[in-house]
Amino acid sequence: MTGDALGVVAATTLASGVEFVEALTIVLAMGTTRGWRSTLIGVGAALATLAVITALAGYALKSWLPEALLQLVVGSLLLIFGLQWLRKAILRAAGLKALHDEEDTFREEVEAARAAGEERRLGLDWFAFVVSFKGVFLEGLEIVFIVITFGLNADSIALATVGAAIGGVIVLAAGLALHKPLARVPENTIKFVVGLLLSTFGTFWAVEGLGWFGPDDASLSWPGGDAALLVLLAAWCALAWATVRLLAPRARQEVA
Amino acid sequence: MRFVKGFGRFWWDFIVGDDWRIAAGVVVVLAAGALLVANTSAPDGVVAAVVAVGIVAVAIGSIAASALRARGR
């Protein structure tokens, strides 16, 4: 497996896993309080919608854009997305932003589910259907975005989809086995790793795509080719490590 | 109209997120890189280095601004 392919599988598996943890919390809250039928129909509808979006967006982008422009567009989006993940992960690691707590989210969702009225549409408990649909769709949309961008740039949507499916299956299997939210998953650590990978590949592809503005529309080349990915990853890791070290002691002093 | 607003808001939140500086900074740095490629014959490695340094600067600026905001609360 090449470095590109390994990065695709690692990034999509981790991103999908961490997003599925959040979706699973919402689905479990709805299923255990409002019943499983409408909840699971909502999950199925969301997954089907996401599959259609992946196929249509993937096909359209691949068919309509020249290679360098495609790299520029998806690289830029990936970079913006990755830097957002990385910024939040750094702030959480430094103690400047609250960690995501799945048990708190689960309690809030259960309270909302109990307080909601009974409304039936199309034979479904509409509240359970809508909340589980929205939960899976919104969390899943981030996965779709990552699958499409990584898949197109590495020329393997299939590999990216396999990576995302692995992450989803692992989380769902663990959730079904435990029958409670996966509160012990080190979400911030995983988001940190995903943020680093997205920023690395985003920088790499966005720069390659700048070649579209050149005289021959061909992608730019990084010195060292794919090996530049390792240098970029090391640079992002060093930046993240340095900023956390710089910010964390000050945050602790302020709390004390 | 409400649907269009909601649709636009959704995509803004999804892509730009809660810190617009990152998206704006990335666009500015890549636009500078595009100008460099279009108007000079700078080697690929130089363009890559300049853009990479610019992107790292955007990341540092955004993290610093967020940390200052978090402390101000």
Coordinates of N, CA and C in Angstrom, one line a residue, chain A residues 79-214:
Chain A
L79 N -8.1 21.6 3.6 CA -7.2 22.4 4.5 C -8.0 23.3 5.4
I80 N -9.0 23.9 5.0 CA -9.9 24.7 5.8 C -10.5 23.8 6.9
F81 N -11.0 22.7 6.5 CA -11.6 21.7 7.4 C -10.6 21.2 8.4
G82 N -9.5 20.8 7.9 CA -8.4 20.3 8.8 C -7.9 21.3 9.8
L83 N -7.7 22.5 9.4 CA -7.3 23.5 10.3 C -8.3 23.8 11.4
Q84 N -9.6 23.7 11.0 CA -10.6 23.9 12.1 C -10.6 22.8 13.1
W85 N -10.4 21.5 12.6 CA -10.3 20.4 13.5 C -9.1 20.5 14.4
L86 N -8.0 20.9 13.8 CA -6.7 21.0 14.5 C -6.8 22.1 15.6
R87 N -7.3 23.3 15.2 CA -7.4 24.4 16.1 C -8.2 24.0 17.4
K88 N -9.4 23.4 17.1 CA -10.2 23.0 18.3 C -9.5 21.9 19.1
A89 N -8.8 21.0 18.5 CA -8.1 19.9 19.2 C -7.0 20.5 20.1
I90 N -6.3 21.5 19.5 CA -5.2 22.1 20.3 C -5.8 22.9 21.5
L91 N -6.9 23.6 21.2 CA -7.5 24.4 22.4 C -8.0 23.4 23.4
R92 N -8.6 22.3 23.0 CA -9.0 21.3 24.0 C -7.9 20.7 24.8
A93 N -6.8 20.3 24.0 CA -5.6 19.7 24.7 C -5.0 20.7 25.7
A94 N -5.1 22.0 25.4 CA -4.4 23.0 26.2 C -5.4 23.4 27.4
G95 N -6.6 22.9 27.4 CA -7.5 23.2 28.5 C -8.2 24.5 28.3
L96 N -8.2 25.0 27.0 CA -8.9 26.3 26.8 C -10.3 26.1 26.2
K97 N -10.7 24.8 26.0 CA -12.0 24.5 25.4 C -12.5 23.3 26.1
A98 N -13.8 23.2 26.4 CA -14.3 22.0 27.1 C -14.2 20.8 26.2
L99 N -13.9 19.6 26.8 CA -13.9 18.4 26.1 C -15.3 18.0 25.8
H100 N -15.5 17.3 24.7 CA -16.8 16.8 24.3 C -17.2 15.6 25.2
D101 N -18.3 15.7 25.9 CA -18.7 14.6 26.8 C -19.9 13.9 26.3
E102 N -19.7 12.6 25.8 CA -20.8 11.8 25.2 C -21.9 11.5 26.2
E103 N -21.6 11.3 27.5 CA -22.6 11.0 28.5 C -23.5 12.2 28.7
D104 N -22.9 13.4 28.8 CA -23.7 14.7 28.9 C -24.7 14.8 27.7
T105 N -24.1 14.6 26.5 CA -24.9 14.7 25.3 C -26.1 13.7 25.3
F106 N -25.8 12.5 25.8 CA -26.8 11.4 25.9 C -27.9 11.8 26.8
R107 N -27.5 12.3 28.0 CA -28.5 12.8 29.0 C -29.4 13.9 28.4
E108 N -28.8 14.9 27.7 CA -29.6 16.0 27.1 C -30.5 15.4 26.1
E109 N -30.1 14.5 25.2 CA -30.9 14.0 24.2 C -32.1 13.2 24.7
V110 N -31.8 12.4 25.8 CA -32.8 11.6 26.5 C -33.9 12.5 27.1
E111 N -33.5 13.6 27.7 CA -34.4 14.5 28.3 C -35.3 15.2 27.2
A112 N -34.6 15.6 26.1 CA -35.4 16.2 25.0 C -36.4 15.2 24.4
A113 N -36.0 13.9 24.3 CA -36.8 12.9 23.8 C -38.0 12.6 24.7
R114 N -37.8 12.6 26.0 CA -38.9 12.4 26.9 C -39.9 13.6 27.0
A115 N -39.3 14.8 26.8 CA -40.2 16.0 26.8 C -41.0 16.2 25.6
A116 N -40.5 15.7 24.5 CA -41.2 15.9 23.2 C -42.5 15.3 23.1
G117 N -43.5 15.9 22.4 CA -44.8 15.3 22.3 C -44.9 14.2 21.4
E118 N -46.1 13.6 21.3 CA -46.3 12.4 20.4 C -46.8 12.9 19.1
E119 N -46.1 12.8 18.0 CA -46.6 13.3 16.7 C -46.3 12.1 15.7
R120 N -47.4 11.6 15.1 CA -47.2 10.5 14.1 C -47.4 11.0 12.7
R121 N -46.4 10.7 11.8 CA -46.5 11.0 10.4 C -46.0 9.8 9.6
L122 N -46.7 9.4 8.6 CA -46.3 8.3 7.8 C -46.1 7.0 8.6
G123 N -46.9 6.9 9.7 CA -46.8 5.8 10.6 C -45.6 5.8 11.5
L124 N -44.9 6.9 11.5 CA -43.6 6.9 12.3 C -43.7 7.9 13.5
D125 N -42.9 7.6 14.5 CA -42.8 8.6 15.6 C -41.9 9.7 15.0
W126 N -42.5 10.8 14.6 CA -41.8 11.8 13.8 C -40.6 12.4 14.5
F127 N -40.7 12.6 15.9 CA -39.6 13.2 16.6 C -38.3 12.2 16.5
A128 N -38.6 11.0 16.8 CA -37.4 10.0 16.8 C -36.9 9.9 15.4
F129 N -37.7 9.9 14.3 CA -37.3 9.8 13.0 C -36.4 11.0 12.6
V130 N -36.9 12.2 12.9 CA -36.2 13.5 12.5 C -34.9 13.6 13.2
V131 N -34.9 13.4 14.5 CA -33.7 13.6 15.3 C -32.6 12.6 14.9
S132 N -33.0 11.3 14.7 CA -32.0 10.3 14.3 C -31.5 10.6 12.9
F133 N -32.4 11.0 12.0 CA -32.1 11.4 10.6 C -31.1 12.5 10.6
K134 N -31.4 13.6 11.3 CA -30.5 14.8 11.4 C -29.2 14.4 12.0
G135 N -29.2 13.7 13.1 CA -28.0 13.3 13.8 C -27.0 12.6 12.9
V136 N -27.5 11.5 12.2 CA -26.7 10.7 11.3 C -26.3 11.5 10.1
F137 N -27.2 12.3 9.5 CA -27.0 13.0 8.3 C -25.9 14.1 8.5
L138 N -26.0 14.9 9.6 CA -25.1 15.9 9.8 C -23.7 15.4 10.2
E139 N -23.6 14.4 11.0 CA -22.3 13.8 11.4 C -21.7 13.1 10.1
G140 N -22.6 12.5 9.4 CA -22.2 11.7 8.2 C -21.7 12.6 7.1
L141 N -22.3 13.8 7.0 CA -21.9 14.7 5.9 C -20.4 15.1 6.0
E142 N -19.9 15.2 7.2 CA -18.4 15.4 7.4 C -17.6 14.3 6.9
I143 N -18.2 13.1 7.1 CA -17.5 11.8 6.7 C -17.5 11.8 5.1
V144 N -18.7 12.1 4.6 CA -18.8 12.1 3.1 C -17.8 13.1 2.5
F145 N -17.7 14.3 3.1 CA -16.8 15.3 2.6 C -15.4 14.8 2.6
I146 N -15.0 14.2 3.7 CA -13.6 13.6 3.8 C -13.4 12.5 2.8
V147 N -14.4 11.6 2.7 CA -14.3 10.5 1.7 C -14.1 11.0 0.3
I148 N -15.0 12.0 -0.1 CA -14.9 12.5 -1.5 C -13.6 13.2 -1.7
T149 N -13.1 14.1 -0.8 CA -11.9 14.8 -1.1 C -10.7 13.9 -1.1
F150 N -10.6 13.0 -0.1 CA -9.5 12.1 -0.1 C -9.5 11.1 -1.2
G151 N -10.8 10.6 -1.5 CA -10.9 9.6 -2.5 C -10.6 10.1 -3.9
L152 N -11.1 11.4 -4.2 CA -10.8 11.9 -5.5 C -9.3 12.2 -5.7
N153 N -8.7 12.8 -4.7 CA -7.3 13.2 -4.9 C -6.4 11.9 -4.9
A154 N -6.7 10.9 -4.2 CA -5.9 9.7 -4.2 C -6.4 8.8 -5.3
D155 N -7.4 9.3 -6.1 CA -8.0 8.5 -7.2 C -8.5 7.2 -6.7
S156 N -9.1 7.1 -5.6 CA -9.8 5.9 -5.1 C -10.9 6.2 -4.1
I157 N -12.1 6.5 -4.6 CA -13.2 6.8 -3.8 C -13.5 5.5 -3.0
A158 N -13.3 4.3 -3.7 CA -13.6 3.0 -3.1 C -12.8 2.8 -1.8
L159 N -11.5 3.1 -1.9 CA -10.6 2.9 -0.8 C -11.0 3.8 0.4
A160 N -11.4 5.1 0.0 CA -11.8 6.0 1.1 C -13.1 5.5 1.7
T161 N -14.0 5.0 0.9 CA -15.3 4.5 1.4 C -15.1 3.3 2.3
V162 N -14.1 2.4 1.9 CA -13.8 1.2 2.7 C -13.3 1.7 4.1
G163 N -12.4 2.7 4.1 CA -11.9 3.3 5.3 C -13.0 3.8 6.2
A164 N -13.9 4.6 5.6 CA -15.1 5.1 6.4 C -15.9 4.0 6.9
A165 N -16.2 3.0 6.1 CA -17.0 1.9 6.5 C -16.4 1.1 7.7
I166 N -15.1 0.9 7.7 CA -14.4 0.3 8.8 C -14.6 1.0 10.1
G167 N -14.4 2.4 10.0 CA -14.6 3.2 11.2 C -16.0 3.1 11.7
G168 N -17.0 3.1 10.8 CA -18.4 3.0 11.2 C -18.8 1.7 11.8
V169 N -18.3 0.6 11.2 CA -18.6 -0.8 11.7 C -18.0 -1.0 13.1
I170 N -16.7 -0.5 13.3 CA -16.1 -0.7 14.6 C -16.9 0.0 15.7
V171 N -17.4 1.3 15.4 CA -18.1 2.1 16.4 C -19.5 1.4 16.7
L172 N -20.2 1.1 15.6 CA -21.5 0.5 15.7 C -21.5 -0.8 16.5
A173 N -20.4 -1.6 16.2 CA -20.3 -2.9 16.9 C -20.1 -2.7 18.4
A174 N -19.2 -1.7 18.7 CA -18.9 -1.5 20.1 C -20.2 -0.9 20.8
G175 N -20.9 0.0 20.1 CA -22.1 0.6 20.7 C -23.2 -0.5 20.9
L176 N -23.4 -1.4 19.9 CA -24.4 -2.4 20.1 C -24.0 -3.4 21.2
A177 N -22.7 -3.7 21.3 CA -22.3 -4.6 22.4 C -22.4 -4.0 23.7
L178 N -22.1 -2.7 23.9 CA -22.2 -2.1 25.2 C -23.5 -1.5 25.5
H179 N -24.3 -1.2 24.4 CA -25.6 -0.6 24.5 C -25.6 0.7 25.3
K180 N -24.6 1.5 25.2 CA -24.5 2.8 25.9 C -23.5 3.7 25.1
P181 N -23.6 5.0 25.3 CA -22.7 5.9 24.5 C -21.2 5.5 24.8
L182 N -20.4 5.7 23.8 CA -19.0 5.3 23.9 C -18.2 6.5 24.5
A183 N -18.4 6.7 25.8 CA -17.8 7.8 26.5 C -16.3 7.7 26.7
R184 N -15.8 6.5 26.6 CA -14.3 6.3 26.8 C -13.5 6.4 25.6
V185 N -14.1 6.6 24.4 CA -13.3 6.8 23.2 C -12.5 8.1 23.3
P186 N -11.2 8.1 23.1 CA -10.4 9.3 23.2 C -10.7 10.2 22.0
E187 N -11.9 10.9 22.1 CA -12.4 11.6 20.9 C -11.4 12.8 20.5
N188 N -10.9 13.5 21.6 CA -10.0 14.6 21.2 C -8.7 14.1 20.6
T189 N -8.2 13.0 21.1 CA -6.9 12.5 20.5 C -7.2 12.1 19.0
I190 N -8.3 11.4 18.8 CA -8.6 11.0 17.4 C -8.8 12.3 16.5
K191 N -9.5 13.3 17.1 CA -9.8 14.5 16.3 C -8.4 15.2 16.0
F192 N -7.5 15.1 17.0 CA -6.2 15.7 16.8 C -5.5 15.0 15.6
V193 N -5.5 13.7 15.6 CA -4.8 13.0 14.5 C -5.5 13.3 13.2
V194 N -6.8 13.3 13.2 CA -7.5 13.6 11.9 C -7.2 15.0 11.4
G195 N -7.2 15.9 12.4 CA -6.9 17.3 12.0 C -5.5 17.4 11.4
L196 N -4.5 16.7 12.0 CA -3.2 16.7 11.4 C -3.1 16.1 10.0
L197 N -3.9 15.0 9.8 CA -3.9 14.3 8.5 C -4.5 15.2 7.5
L198 N -5.7 15.8 7.8 CA -6.4 16.7 6.9 C -5.6 17.9 6.5
S199 N -4.9 18.5 7.5 CA -4.1 19.6 7.2 C -2.9 19.3 6.3
T200 N -2.3 18.1 6.6 CA -1.1 17.6 5.8 C -1.5 17.4 4.4
F201 N -2.6 16.6 4.1 CA -3.0 16.3 2.8 C -3.6 17.5 2.1
G202 N -4.3 18.4 2.9 CA -4.9 19.6 2.3 C -3.8 20.5 1.8
T203 N -2.7 20.7 2.6 CA -1.6 21.6 2.2 C -1.0 21.0 0.9
F204 N -0.7 19.7 0.9 CA 0.0 19.0 -0.2 C -0.8 19.2 -1.5
W205 N -2.1 18.9 -1.4 CA -2.9 18.9 -2.7 C -3.2 20.3 -3.1
A206 N -3.5 21.2 -2.2 CA -3.8 22.6 -2.6 C -2.6 23.2 -3.3
V207 N -1.4 23.0 -2.8 CA -0.2 23.5 -3.5 C 0.0 22.9 -4.9
E208 N -0.2 21.6 -4.9 CA -0.1 20.9 -6.3 C -1.1 21.5 -7.3
G209 N -2.3 21.8 -6.7 CA -3.4 22.4 -7.6 C -3.1 23.8 -8.1
L210 N -2.2 24.5 -7.4 CA -1.9 25.9 -7.9 C -1.3 25.8 -9.3
G211 N -0.8 24.7 -9.7 CA -0.3 24.5 -11.1 C -1.3 24.9 -12.2
W212 N -2.6 24.9 -11.8 CA -3.7 25.2 -12.7 C -3.5 26.6 -13.3
F213 N -2.9 27.5 -12.5 CA -2.7 28.9 -12.9 C -1.4 29.0 -13.7
G214 N -0.6 28.0 -13.9 CA 0.6 28.0 -14.7 C 0.3 28.0 -16.2

